[in-house]
mmCIF file of C-alpha atoms in Angstrom:
data_model
loop_
_atom_site.group_PDB
_atom_site.id
_atom_site.type_symbol
_atom_site.label_atom_id
_atom_site.label_comp_id
_atom_site.label_asym_id
_atom_site.label_seq_id
_atom_site.Cartn_x
_atom_site.Cartn_y
_atom_site.Cartn_z
ATOM 1 C CA MET A 8 -1.278 -9.984 19.204
ATOM 2 C CA THR A 9 -2.676 -8.573 22.669
ATOM 3 C CA ILE A 10 -4.232 -11.163 23.728
ATOM 4 C CA ALA A 11 -8.319 -10.385 25.676
ATOM 5 C CA THR A 12 -9.137 -10.191 29.307
ATOM 6 C CA ASN A 13 -11.473 -8.813 31.083
ATOM 7 C CA THR A 14 -9.338 -6.462 32.090
ATOM 8 C CA GLU A 15 -5.645 -5.002 31.083
ATOM 9 C CA PHE A 16 -5.644 -6.089 27.685
ATOM 10 C CA ALA A 17 -9.409 -5.842 26.655
ATOM 11 C CA THR A 18 -10.524 -3.500 23.868
ATOM 12 C CA PRO A 19 -14.059 -3.864 22.747
ATOM 13 C CA PHE A 20 -15.533 -2.160 20.152
ATOM 14 C CA ALA A 21 -18.687 0.794 21.546
ATOM 15 C CA PRO A 22 -21.562 0.019 18.764
ATOM 16 C CA ALA A 23 -21.434 2.362 16.083
ATOM 17 C CA ASP A 24 -22.076 5.846 16.480
ATOM 18 C CA SER A 25 -24.294 8.260 14.355
ATOM 19 C CA ALA A 26 -21.024 9.862 13.094
ATOM 20 C CA LEU A 27 -19.776 6.563 11.765
ATOM 21 C CA ARG A 28 -23.359 5.172 10.404
ATOM 22 C CA ASP A 29 -23.601 8.341 8.238
ATOM 23 C CA TYR A 30 -20.175 8.817 7.116
ATOM 24 C CA LYS A 31 -19.952 10.094 3.465
ATOM 25 C CA ARG A 32 -16.927 8.772 1.862
ATOM 26 C CA GLN A 33 -15.099 11.073 -0.217
ATOM 27 C CA HIS A 34 -12.355 9.000 -1.470
ATOM 28 C CA ILE A 35 -13.002 5.094 -1.877
ATOM 29 C CA PRO A 36 -9.598 2.986 -2.154
ATOM 30 C CA THR A 37 -8.823 0.659 -4.560
ATOM 31 C CA PHE A 38 -8.547 -2.084 -2.722
ATOM 32 C CA THR A 39 -8.460 -1.740 1.784
ATOM 33 C CA TRP A 40 -5.741 -4.353 3.683
ATOM 34 C CA ASP A 41 -5.890 -4.690 7.328
ATOM 35 C CA ALA A 42 -2.519 -6.605 7.701
ATOM 36 C CA HIS A 43 -3.007 -7.756 11.230
ATOM 37 C CA ALA A 44 -5.781 -8.066 13.374
ATOM 38 C CA CYS A 45 -7.250 -10.636 16.163
ATOM 39 C CA LEU A 46 -9.715 -12.502 16.982
ATOM 40 C CA PRO A 47 -10.319 -14.666 20.526
ATOM 41 C CA LEU A 48 -8.077 -18.290 19.998
ATOM 42 C CA ASP A 49 -11.412 -20.021 20.982
ATOM 43 C CA PRO A 50 -13.968 -21.900 19.877
ATOM 44 C CA ILE A 51 -16.040 -20.123 21.783
ATOM 45 C CA ILE A 52 -16.053 -16.724 19.634
ATOM 46 C CA PRO A 53 -18.912 -15.652 17.061
ATOM 47 C CA ILE A 54 -17.020 -15.170 13.516
ATOM 48 C CA ASP A 55 -19.416 -12.347 13.345
ATOM 49 C CA LEU A 56 -16.588 -10.231 14.614
ATOM 50 C CA LEU A 57 -15.103 -9.824 11.610
ATOM 51 C CA ASP A 58 -18.191 -7.444 10.543
ATOM 52 C CA THR A 59 -16.409 -4.917 12.361
ATOM 53 C CA TYR A 60 -14.037 -5.009 9.394
ATOM 54 C CA ARG A 61 -16.450 -5.175 6.741
ATOM 55 C CA ALA A 62 -17.820 -1.842 8.399
ATOM 56 C CA GLY A 63 -14.828 -0.900 7.766
ATOM 57 C CA HIS A 64 -14.957 -0.847 4.494
ATOM 58 C CA ILE A 65 -11.751 -3.550 4.314
ATOM 59 C CA ASP A 66 -11.407 -5.857 1.543
ATOM 60 C CA TYR A 67 -8.709 -8.347 3.099
ATOM 61 C CA VAL A 68 -8.219 -8.837 6.565
ATOM 62 C CA SER A 69 -4.962 -11.223 7.716
ATOM 63 C CA ILE A 70 -6.237 -12.351 11.706
ATOM 64 C CA ASN A 71 -3.319 -14.332 14.088
ATOM 65 C CA VAL A 72 -4.192 -17.729 14.055
ATOM 66 C CA GLY A 73 -1.644 -18.932 17.202
ATOM 67 C CA MET A 74 1.711 -17.177 19.308
ATOM 68 C CA ASP A 75 4.702 -19.233 20.457
ATOM 69 C CA MET A 76 3.040 -19.631 23.485
ATOM 70 C CA ASN A 77 0.273 -21.890 21.813
ATOM 71 C CA SER A 78 0.693 -24.931 21.049
ATOM 72 C CA VAL A 79 0.873 -27.293 18.233
ATOM 73 C CA ALA A 80 -2.596 -28.858 19.096
ATOM 74 C CA HIS A 81 -4.220 -25.546 19.666
ATOM 75 C CA ILE A 82 -3.231 -23.809 16.827
ATOM 76 C CA LEU A 83 -4.637 -26.299 14.839
ATOM 77 C CA ARG A 84 -8.608 -26.831 16.349
ATOM 78 C CA VAL A 85 -8.037 -22.419 15.999
ATOM 79 C CA ILE A 86 -7.724 -22.909 12.540
ATOM 80 C CA ALA A 87 -10.078 -25.322 11.792
ATOM 81 C CA ASP A 88 -12.366 -23.432 14.127
ATOM 82 C CA PHE A 89 -12.118 -20.116 12.069
ATOM 83 C CA ARG A 90 -11.869 -22.087 8.186
ATOM 84 C CA ALA A 91 -15.211 -23.831 9.571
ATOM 85 C CA LYS A 92 -17.064 -20.984 10.314
ATOM 86 C CA ILE A 93 -15.413 -18.726 7.290
ATOM 87 C CA ALA A 94 -17.182 -21.482 4.952
ATOM 88 C CA ALA A 95 -20.295 -21.711 6.733
ATOM 89 C CA HIS A 96 -20.937 -18.109 5.729
ATOM 90 C CA PRO A 97 -19.761 -17.689 1.996
ATOM 91 C CA ASP A 98 -22.277 -14.426 1.749
ATOM 92 C CA LYS A 99 -20.076 -12.636 3.901
ATOM 93 C CA TYR A 100 -16.299 -13.694 3.878
ATOM 94 C CA LEU A 101 -14.217 -15.977 1.909
ATOM 95 C CA GLN A 102 -11.237 -18.193 2.373
ATOM 96 C CA ILE A 103 -8.011 -16.678 0.708
ATOM 97 C CA GLU A 104 -5.951 -19.813 -0.280
ATOM 98 C CA THR A 105 -4.157 -17.865 -3.765
ATOM 99 C CA PHE A 106 -3.508 -14.379 -5.055
ATOM 100 C CA ASP A 107 -6.351 -14.854 -7.634
ATOM 101 C CA ASP A 108 -9.226 -14.842 -4.872
ATOM 102 C CA LEU A 109 -8.431 -11.489 -3.266
ATOM 103 C CA ALA A 110 -9.758 -9.833 -7.027
ATOM 104 C CA ARG A 111 -12.425 -12.684 -6.300
ATOM 105 C CA ALA A 112 -13.784 -11.859 -2.509
ATOM 106 C CA LYS A 113 -13.248 -7.731 -3.487
ATOM 107 C CA GLN A 114 -15.537 -8.221 -6.778
ATOM 108 C CA ALA A 115 -17.871 -10.150 -4.340
ATOM 109 C CA GLY A 116 -18.262 -7.797 -1.984
ATOM 110 C CA LEU A 117 -17.073 -10.086 0.608
ATOM 111 C CA LEU A 118 -14.140 -9.661 3.305
ATOM 112 C CA GLY A 119 -10.946 -11.844 1.893
ATOM 113 C CA VAL A 120 -9.833 -13.685 5.175
ATOM 114 C CA GLY A 121 -6.343 -14.759 5.459
ATOM 115 C CA PHE A 122 -4.499 -16.020 8.702
ATOM 116 C CA ASP A 123 -0.934 -15.576 10.057
ATOM 117 C CA LEU A 124 1.470 -16.819 12.839
ATOM 118 C CA GLU A 125 3.357 -14.415 15.264
ATOM 119 C CA GLY A 126 6.501 -17.051 16.385
ATOM 120 C CA SER A 127 8.005 -19.721 15.333
ATOM 121 C CA VAL A 128 7.774 -22.077 18.158
ATOM 122 C CA MET A 129 4.745 -24.475 16.334
ATOM 123 C CA LEU A 130 7.331 -24.929 13.609
ATOM 124 C CA GLN A 131 8.965 -27.497 15.675
ATOM 125 C CA ASP A 132 12.657 -26.731 14.209
ATOM 126 C CA MET A 133 11.347 -28.036 11.077
ATOM 127 C CA PRO A 134 11.514 -25.339 8.099
ATOM 128 C CA ASP A 135 8.819 -27.743 6.349
ATOM 129 C CA MET A 136 6.480 -26.979 8.940
ATOM 130 C CA VAL A 137 6.323 -23.205 6.547
ATOM 131 C CA PRO A 138 4.661 -24.918 3.465
ATOM 132 C CA VAL A 139 1.940 -26.900 6.062
ATOM 133 C CA PHE A 140 0.867 -24.213 7.893
ATOM 134 C CA ALA A 141 0.679 -22.366 4.383
ATOM 135 C CA ARG A 142 -2.299 -24.716 2.967
ATOM 136 C CA LEU A 143 -3.563 -24.153 5.906
ATOM 137 C CA GLY A 144 -4.511 -20.900 5.000
ATOM 138 C CA VAL A 145 -1.344 -19.153 6.965
ATOM 139 C CA LYS A 146 0.181 -16.425 4.809
ATOM 140 C CA GLN A 147 2.238 -14.245 7.186
ATOM 141 C CA ILE A 148 4.595 -15.275 9.656
ATOM 142 C CA HIS A 149 7.058 -13.741 12.100
ATOM 143 C CA PHE A 150 10.148 -15.905 14.211
ATOM 144 C CA ALA A 151 9.614 -14.130 17.347
ATOM 145 C CA TYR A 152 6.938 -12.794 19.567
ATOM 146 C CA ASN A 153 8.577 -11.002 21.767
ATOM 147 C CA ARG A 154 10.953 -13.522 23.444
ATOM 148 C CA ASN A 155 14.068 -15.422 21.837
ATOM 149 C CA ASN A 156 13.258 -18.848 20.569
ATOM 150 C CA SER A 157 15.578 -21.073 18.365
ATOM 151 C CA VAL A 158 14.752 -19.326 15.111
ATOM 152 C CA ALA A 159 15.289 -15.526 16.229
ATOM 153 C CA GLY A 160 15.304 -12.917 19.140
ATOM 154 C CA GLY A 161 12.325 -11.247 19.959
ATOM 155 C CA CYS A 162 11.644 -7.458 20.969
ATOM 156 C CA HIS A 163 11.822 -7.887 24.694
ATOM 157 C CA ASP A 164 14.951 -10.212 25.660
ATOM 158 C CA ASP A 165 18.757 -10.190 24.936
ATOM 159 C CA ASP A 166 19.139 -8.478 21.046
ATOM 160 C CA ILE A 167 20.302 -11.563 19.429
ATOM 161 C CA PRO A 168 20.999 -12.374 15.946
ATOM 162 C CA LEU A 169 19.299 -14.565 13.467
ATOM 163 C CA THR A 170 19.949 -18.184 14.483
ATOM 164 C CA ALA A 171 21.700 -20.822 11.439
ATOM 165 C CA LEU A 172 17.718 -22.398 11.620
ATOM 166 C CA GLY A 173 16.663 -19.212 11.708
ATOM 167 C CA HIS A 174 18.398 -18.777 8.062
ATOM 168 C CA GLU A 175 17.010 -21.965 6.764
ATOM 169 C CA MET A 176 13.761 -20.890 8.188
ATOM 170 C CA VAL A 177 13.657 -17.106 5.740
ATOM 171 C CA LYS A 178 14.455 -19.759 2.648
ATOM 172 C CA ALA A 179 11.102 -21.889 3.763
ATOM 173 C CA VAL A 180 8.684 -18.526 3.738
ATOM 174 C CA ASN A 181 10.329 -16.984 1.159
ATOM 175 C CA ASN A 182 10.228 -20.131 -0.822
ATOM 176 C CA GLY A 183 6.389 -21.958 0.544
ATOM 177 C CA GLY A 184 3.836 -18.831 -0.091
ATOM 178 C CA MET A 185 4.271 -16.651 2.917
ATOM 179 C CA ILE A 186 5.132 -13.281 3.470
ATOM 180 C CA MET A 187 7.503 -12.660 5.926
ATOM 181 C CA ASP A 188 7.321 -10.476 8.624
ATOM 182 C CA CYS A 189 9.111 -8.781 11.047
ATOM 183 C CA SER A 190 6.853 -7.382 13.963
ATOM 184 C CA HIS A 191 7.394 -8.296 17.589
ATOM 185 C CA THR A 192 11.287 -9.398 16.561
ATOM 186 C CA GLY A 193 14.403 -8.155 18.426
ATOM 187 C CA ARG A 194 16.160 -5.473 16.461
ATOM 188 C CA GLN A 195 19.327 -7.425 14.969
ATOM 189 C CA SER A 196 17.579 -10.616 13.683
ATOM 190 C CA SER A 197 14.682 -8.169 12.007
ATOM 191 C CA LEU A 198 17.905 -6.577 9.963
ATOM 192 C CA ASP A 199 19.426 -9.783 9.204
ATOM 193 C CA ILE A 200 15.820 -11.614 8.173
ATOM 194 C CA MET A 201 15.766 -8.414 6.003
ATOM 195 C CA ARG A 202 19.272 -8.515 4.658
ATOM 196 C CA VAL A 203 19.053 -12.590 3.712
ATOM 197 C CA SER A 204 15.089 -13.085 2.648
ATOM 198 C CA THR A 205 14.880 -13.153 -1.346
ATOM 199 C CA LYS A 206 11.269 -11.505 -1.534
ATOM 200 C CA PRO A 207 9.901 -8.086 0.855
ATOM 201 C CA VAL A 208 9.775 -7.823 3.867
ATOM 202 C CA VAL A 209 6.790 -6.287 5.971
ATOM 203 C CA PHE A 210 6.293 -5.336 9.731
ATOM 204 C CA SER A 211 2.787 -6.450 9.690
ATOM 205 C CA HIS A 212 1.610 -3.880 13.021
ATOM 206 C CA ALA A 213 4.944 -1.677 13.786
ATOM 207 C CA ASN A 214 5.005 2.373 14.751
ATOM 208 C CA PRO A 215 8.244 4.094 13.889
ATOM 209 C CA LYS A 216 9.849 4.660 17.851
ATOM 210 C CA GLU A 217 11.152 8.269 16.894
ATOM 211 C CA LEU A 218 7.008 8.529 17.802
ATOM 212 C CA GLY A 219 6.192 5.724 19.732
ATOM 213 C CA GLY A 220 8.701 5.259 22.092
ATOM 214 C CA HIS A 221 7.714 1.862 22.982
ATOM 215 C CA GLU A 222 10.462 -1.251 22.957
ATOM 216 C CA ARG A 223 7.975 -2.933 20.566
ATOM 217 C CA CYS A 224 8.088 -0.097 18.501
ATOM 218 C CA ILE A 225 11.189 -0.156 15.337
ATOM 219 C CA ASP A 226 13.613 2.875 14.537
ATOM 220 C CA ASP A 227 14.529 4.171 11.470
ATOM 221 C CA GLU A 228 17.065 1.348 10.426
ATOM 222 C CA GLN A 229 14.728 -1.262 10.441
ATOM 223 C CA ILE A 230 12.288 1.153 8.355
ATOM 224 C CA LYS A 231 14.700 1.602 5.855
ATOM 225 C CA ALA A 232 15.461 -1.773 5.816
ATOM 226 C CA CYS A 233 12.404 -2.734 5.255
ATOM 227 C CA ALA A 234 11.613 -0.415 2.827
ATOM 228 C CA ALA A 235 15.165 -1.496 0.649
ATOM 229 C CA THR A 236 13.286 -5.574 1.148
ATOM 230 C CA GLY A 237 10.728 -4.170 -1.108
ATOM 231 C CA GLY A 238 8.510 -4.156 2.152
ATOM 232 C CA VAL A 239 5.517 -2.248 3.683
ATOM 233 C CA ILE A 240 5.237 -0.632 7.338
ATOM 234 C CA GLY A 241 2.026 -1.451 8.650
ATOM 235 C CA VAL A 242 0.826 1.413 11.070
ATOM 236 C CA CYS A 243 -0.914 0.035 14.261
ATOM 237 C CA GLY A 244 -3.578 1.240 16.023
ATOM 238 C CA PHE A 245 -2.424 0.171 19.181
ATOM 239 C CA GLN A 246 -2.267 3.057 21.673
ATOM 240 C CA ARG A 247 0.860 2.209 23.567
ATOM 241 C CA PHE A 248 2.641 2.386 20.584
ATOM 242 C CA MET A 249 1.411 5.512 19.093
ATOM 243 C CA LYS A 250 2.216 7.533 22.688
ATOM 244 C CA SER A 251 -1.789 8.634 22.366
ATOM 245 C CA ALA A 252 -3.410 10.282 25.032
ATOM 246 C CA ASN A 253 -6.514 8.239 24.590
ATOM 247 C CA ALA A 254 -7.670 5.742 22.015
ATOM 248 C CA PRO A 255 -5.876 6.540 19.234
ATOM 249 C CA GLU A 256 -7.815 8.684 16.705
ATOM 250 C CA VAL A 257 -7.621 9.263 12.526
ATOM 251 C CA PRO A 258 -4.934 12.362 13.479
ATOM 252 C CA ASP A 259 -2.871 9.845 15.091
ATOM 253 C CA MET A 260 -2.870 7.467 12.489
ATOM 254 C CA VAL A 261 -2.059 10.219 10.095
ATOM 255 C CA ARG A 262 1.021 11.918 12.142
ATOM 256 C CA HIS A 263 2.942 8.022 11.976
ATOM 257 C CA ILE A 264 1.315 7.697 8.110
ATOM 258 C CA ASP A 265 3.423 10.885 7.362
ATOM 259 C CA TYR A 266 6.384 10.163 9.578
ATOM 260 C CA LEU A 267 6.719 6.787 7.500
ATOM 261 C CA VAL A 268 5.903 8.276 4.162
ATOM 262 C CA ARG A 269 9.250 11.261 4.472
ATOM 263 C CA LEU A 270 11.620 8.523 5.934
ATOM 264 C CA VAL A 271 11.037 5.700 2.655
ATOM 265 C CA GLY A 272 8.285 6.904 0.431
ATOM 266 C CA VAL A 273 4.307 6.261 -0.180
ATOM 267 C CA ASP A 274 5.328 2.922 -1.621
ATOM 268 C CA HIS A 275 6.303 1.553 1.967
ATOM 269 C CA VAL A 276 3.982 1.955 3.398
ATOM 270 C CA GLY A 277 0.250 0.268 4.975
ATOM 271 C CA ILE A 278 -2.009 -0.428 7.550
ATOM 272 C CA GLY A 279 -2.026 -3.055 10.241
ATOM 273 C CA LEU A 280 -4.233 -2.647 13.386
ATOM 274 C CA ASP A 281 -3.627 -4.975 15.675
ATOM 275 C CA THR A 282 -7.592 -5.151 16.829
ATOM 276 C CA MET A 283 -8.686 -7.643 19.057
ATOM 277 C CA PRO A 284 -12.713 -7.757 20.250
ATOM 278 C CA SER A 285 -12.880 -8.986 24.060
ATOM 279 C CA VAL A 286 -15.686 -11.868 24.167
ATOM 280 C CA LYS A 287 -16.982 -12.391 27.863
ATOM 281 C CA GLY A 288 -15.442 -15.653 28.642
ATOM 282 C CA ALA A 289 -13.485 -16.545 26.118
ATOM 283 C CA ASN A 290 -10.054 -17.601 26.937
ATOM 284 C CA ASP A 291 -7.194 -18.404 24.321
ATOM 285 C CA PHE A 292 -4.183 -18.229 27.295
ATOM 286 C CA PRO A 293 -2.240 -21.638 27.663
ATOM 287 C CA GLU A 294 -2.886 -22.522 32.136
ATOM 288 C CA GLY A 295 0.893 -22.961 33.297
ATOM 289 C CA VAL A 296 2.403 -19.900 30.931
ATOM 290 C CA ASP A 297 3.771 -16.808 32.819
ATOM 291 C CA ARG A 298 1.815 -13.646 30.959
ATOM 292 C CA ALA A 299 4.621 -11.343 32.440
ATOM 293 C CA ILE A 300 6.976 -13.503 29.765
ATOM 294 C CA TYR A 301 6.013 -11.735 27.087
ATOM 295 C CA TRP A 302 4.207 -9.172 28.511
ATOM 296 C CA PRO A 303 6.781 -7.858 30.683
ATOM 297 C CA ALA A 304 5.594 -4.486 33.241
ATOM 298 C CA GLU A 305 9.224 -2.988 33.133
ATOM 299 C CA ARG A 306 8.104 -2.863 29.414
ATOM 300 C CA GLY A 307 5.376 -0.722 29.738
ATOM 301 C CA TYR A 308 2.280 -3.553 30.251
ATOM 302 C CA GLY A 309 0.060 -5.083 33.457
ATOM 303 C CA ALA A 310 -2.875 -4.067 34.800
ATOM 304 C CA ASN A 311 -1.876 -0.625 35.657
ATOM 305 C CA ALA A 312 0.534 0.568 32.792
ATOM 306 C CA GLY A 313 -2.917 1.353 30.183
ATOM 307 C CA GLY A 314 -2.886 2.883 26.461
ATOM 308 C CA ALA A 315 -4.462 -0.719 25.594
ATOM 309 C CA ALA A 316 -7.498 1.073 22.777
ATOM 310 C CA VAL A 317 -6.895 0.642 19.949
ATOM 311 C CA PHE A 318 -8.332 2.592 16.340
ATOM 312 C CA ASP A 319 -11.262 1.325 15.668
ATOM 313 C CA PRO A 320 -11.429 0.091 11.788
ATOM 314 C CA ARG A 321 -14.777 1.139 11.040
ATOM 315 C CA LYS A 322 -12.614 4.634 10.554
ATOM 316 C CA LEU A 323 -10.626 3.611 7.506
ATOM 317 C CA PRO A 324 -12.678 5.096 5.730
ATOM 318 C CA ALA A 325 -12.195 8.379 7.838
ATOM 319 C CA LEU A 326 -8.894 8.144 7.323
ATOM 320 C CA ALA A 327 -8.728 7.675 3.435
ATOM 321 C CA ASP A 328 -10.260 11.043 3.469
ATOM 322 C CA ALA A 329 -8.204 12.656 6.242
ATOM 323 C CA LEU A 330 -4.614 11.108 3.846
ATOM 324 C CA ILE A 331 -6.839 12.940 0.785
ATOM 325 C CA ASN A 332 -7.185 16.956 2.924
ATOM 326 C CA GLU A 333 -3.447 16.089 3.952
ATOM 327 C CA GLY A 334 -2.645 16.562 0.719
ATOM 328 C CA TYR A 335 -2.122 12.912 -0.570
ATOM 329 C CA LEU A 336 -2.580 12.750 -4.519
ATOM 330 C CA PRO A 337 -5.689 9.652 -4.391
ATOM 331 C CA ASP A 338 -2.896 6.676 -6.174
ATOM 332 C CA MET A 339 -0.480 7.629 -3.074
ATOM 333 C CA VAL A 340 -3.984 7.022 -0.450
ATOM 334 C CA ASP A 341 -4.492 3.553 -2.341
ATOM 335 C CA LYS A 342 -0.736 2.685 -1.342
ATOM 336 C CA ILE A 343 -1.163 3.140 2.250
ATOM 337 C CA MET A 344 -4.485 1.905 2.440
ATOM 338 C CA GLY A 345 -3.740 -1.335 0.704
ATOM 339 C CA GLU A 346 -1.838 -1.929 -2.736
ATOM 340 C CA ASN A 347 1.109 -2.043 -1.320
ATOM 341 C CA PHE A 348 0.360 -5.160 0.959
ATOM 342 C CA VAL A 349 -1.581 -6.237 -2.432
ATOM 343 C CA ARG A 350 2.099 -5.622 -4.312
ATOM 344 C CA VAL A 351 4.107 -7.651 -1.861
ATOM 345 C CA ALA A 352 1.071 -10.542 -1.835
ATOM 346 C CA LYS A 353 1.475 -10.799 -5.122
ATOM 347 C CA GLU A 354 5.192 -11.416 -4.971
ATOM 348 C CA SER A 355 5.423 -13.599 -1.748
ATOM 349 C CA TRP A 356 2.340 -15.842 -2.045
ATOM 350 C CA VAL A 357 3.163 -18.778 -4.611
#
């Protein structure tokens, strides 16, 4: 997740132009899954921001409800607020509680919505907190948001192994009905997690370092280790991690998908855009916490860094068609656009 402000991290979506509104789909995937997206963690946000994902013909989206810098109290308020707003619009959304709910939402033409956590500080060093959050709708978690904590290392910190507590947390996630994620996690900790997990591990929103170059991207060893667990790498649409000159477009996404498919095969590639619409006046960053800790300027963040545009989720139908035009078979496109993550959910959600 990237926090929205009125300056460097704002990534609003422009009104749909005629090309988007009039787009004629060539191939309709069996299921479209966006493994990570964000809404501002603030009660003022309108839940109809999720309509952007409906407009992209997305069947399921996982939205962030808290990070390592957010207090447990803040996260619980966000979860309560999001759940209430989703429930208030049964004509558009369905809160995903079980695996079978995915099919229910799809059949009813609703956007399925699940939650994810970015970090483990909110677990309070207690593995028993995992099933508690799972019952509240959290379906996916990674253990460190960019910086090290008591459970695991973050990608913008000293490269430390998974801690002894981290090993217990992996067991708790495997047994607690969540998908084990390694996005934002340090290299060694991610490799340790993938070594000890008994269920598939994903990078819900991460790009190959060979193409993206950024420290938040993942190298070939991490990609192969993820695939070896039966997991999936969700291609992130964030400009800074795609090394695209402008706002990422379909060819940028195809380039990263192609790289991953060539490296580990079509069964281990998906979509995790990391989009975040901006809401004027929303403030979800806790007071007293230095932003530079989590987004250090020396790692390419900050007001003058640029590169904060995100691929528009309304263009996912065009991405599916582009993959067909590139020579991918329909069943391969179906896997990339969602079926691979559906498989992981079936194995992970209990």
